[in-house]
mmCIF file of C-alpha atoms in Angstrom:
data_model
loop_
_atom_site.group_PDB
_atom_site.id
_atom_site.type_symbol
_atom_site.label_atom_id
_atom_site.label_comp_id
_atom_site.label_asym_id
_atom_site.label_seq_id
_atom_site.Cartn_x
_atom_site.Cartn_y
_atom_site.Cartn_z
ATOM 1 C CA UNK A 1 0.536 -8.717 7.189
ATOM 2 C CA UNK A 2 -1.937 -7.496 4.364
ATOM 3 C CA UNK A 3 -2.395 -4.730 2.639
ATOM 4 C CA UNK A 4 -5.598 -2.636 1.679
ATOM 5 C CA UNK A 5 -3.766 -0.494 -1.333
ATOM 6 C CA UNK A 6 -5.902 -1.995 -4.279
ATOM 7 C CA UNK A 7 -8.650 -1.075 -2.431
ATOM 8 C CA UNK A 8 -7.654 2.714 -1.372
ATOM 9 C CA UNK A 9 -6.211 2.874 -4.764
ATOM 10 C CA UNK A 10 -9.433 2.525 -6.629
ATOM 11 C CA UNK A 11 -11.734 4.425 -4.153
ATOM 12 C CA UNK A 12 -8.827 7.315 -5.056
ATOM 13 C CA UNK A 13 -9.358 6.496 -8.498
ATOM 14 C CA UNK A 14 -5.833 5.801 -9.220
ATOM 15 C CA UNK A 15 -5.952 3.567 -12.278
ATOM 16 C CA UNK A 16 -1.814 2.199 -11.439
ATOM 17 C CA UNK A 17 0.643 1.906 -9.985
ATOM 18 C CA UNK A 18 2.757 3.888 -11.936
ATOM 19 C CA UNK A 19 0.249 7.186 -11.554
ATOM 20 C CA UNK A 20 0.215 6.614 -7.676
ATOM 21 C CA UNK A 21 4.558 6.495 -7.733
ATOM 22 C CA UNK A 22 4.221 9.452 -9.971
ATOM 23 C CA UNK A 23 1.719 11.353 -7.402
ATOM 24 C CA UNK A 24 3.443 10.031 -4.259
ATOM 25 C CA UNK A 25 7.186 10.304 -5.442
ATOM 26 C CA UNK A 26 7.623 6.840 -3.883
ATOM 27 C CA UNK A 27 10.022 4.940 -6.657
ATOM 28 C CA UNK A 28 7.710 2.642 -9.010
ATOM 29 C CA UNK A 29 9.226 -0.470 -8.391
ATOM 30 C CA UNK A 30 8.908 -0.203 -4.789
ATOM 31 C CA UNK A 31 5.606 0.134 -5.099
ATOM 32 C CA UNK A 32 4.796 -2.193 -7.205
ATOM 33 C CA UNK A 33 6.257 -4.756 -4.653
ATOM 34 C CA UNK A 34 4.290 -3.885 -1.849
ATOM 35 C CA UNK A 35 1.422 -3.866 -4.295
ATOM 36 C CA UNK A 36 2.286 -7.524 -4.898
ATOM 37 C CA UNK A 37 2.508 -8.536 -1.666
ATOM 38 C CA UNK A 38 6.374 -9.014 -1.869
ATOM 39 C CA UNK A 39 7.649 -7.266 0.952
ATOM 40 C CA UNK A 40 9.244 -9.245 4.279
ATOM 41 C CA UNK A 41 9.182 -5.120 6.549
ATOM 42 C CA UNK A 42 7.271 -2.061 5.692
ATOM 43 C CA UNK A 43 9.364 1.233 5.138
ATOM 44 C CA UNK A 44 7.822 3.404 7.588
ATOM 45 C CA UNK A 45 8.398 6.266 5.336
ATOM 46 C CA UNK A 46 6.161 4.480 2.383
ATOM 47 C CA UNK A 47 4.087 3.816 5.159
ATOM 48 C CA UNK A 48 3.941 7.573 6.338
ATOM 49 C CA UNK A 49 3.971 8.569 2.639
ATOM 50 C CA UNK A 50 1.045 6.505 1.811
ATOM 51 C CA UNK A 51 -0.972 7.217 5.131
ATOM 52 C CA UNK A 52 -0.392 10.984 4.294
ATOM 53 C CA UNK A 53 -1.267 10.806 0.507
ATOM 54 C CA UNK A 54 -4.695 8.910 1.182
ATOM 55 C CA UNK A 55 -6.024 10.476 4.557
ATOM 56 C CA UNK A 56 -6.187 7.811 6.129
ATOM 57 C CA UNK A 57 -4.118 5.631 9.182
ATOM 58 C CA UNK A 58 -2.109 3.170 9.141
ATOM 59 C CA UNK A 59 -4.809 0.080 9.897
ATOM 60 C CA UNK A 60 -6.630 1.749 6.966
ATOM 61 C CA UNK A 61 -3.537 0.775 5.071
ATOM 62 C CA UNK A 62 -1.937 -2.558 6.450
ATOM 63 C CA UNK A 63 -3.707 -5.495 8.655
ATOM 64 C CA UNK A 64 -3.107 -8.550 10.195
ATOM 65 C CA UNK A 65 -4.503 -11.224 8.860
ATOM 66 C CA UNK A 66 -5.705 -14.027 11.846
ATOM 67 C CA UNK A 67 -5.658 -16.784 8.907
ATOM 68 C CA UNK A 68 -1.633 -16.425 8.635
ATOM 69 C CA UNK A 69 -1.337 -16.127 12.360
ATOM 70 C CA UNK A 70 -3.338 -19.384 12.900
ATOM 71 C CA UNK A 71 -0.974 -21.220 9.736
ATOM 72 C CA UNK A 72 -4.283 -21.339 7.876
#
C-alpha cells in the first residue's frame, strides 16, 4: 500500500507535517510515520480524519501499488 499525502499535502498547501497534525488534531508523530511510509495497518480513524480534512476518498488517499504485488 502507498500513500498520496505529499501530494494532497502540497496541492492543500500544507508546508508540514507538523501544520497538518496541528489542523487535523491527529498526534504529530503518527503522522509523520504514515508520511514515511512506516506503517504495517492504516487507522481507519486517520484514514477517516484525513479523507474528511482533504475532501477527498479514500483511493484519493491510499493505493495499491501492482509493483509490490508482483515482488517487483
Amino acid at each position: 500500500m502507498k500513500h498520496r499525502l505529499r501530494e494532497l499535502m502540497h496541492v492543500h498547501n500544507i508546508p508540514s507535517v507538523q501544520e497538518l497534525s496541528r489542523r487535523t488534531g491527529i498526534y504529530y508523530a503518527t503522522l509523520l510515520n504514515f508520511y514515511n511510509n512506516k506503517f504495517n495497518t492504516f487507522n481507519n480513524r486517520i484514514v477517516a480524519t484525513l479523507c474528511e480534512f482533504f475532501k477527498c476518498e479514500i483511493d484519493d488517499l491510499i493505493y495499491l501499488d501492482e509493483k509490490e504485488l508482483c515482488g517487483a
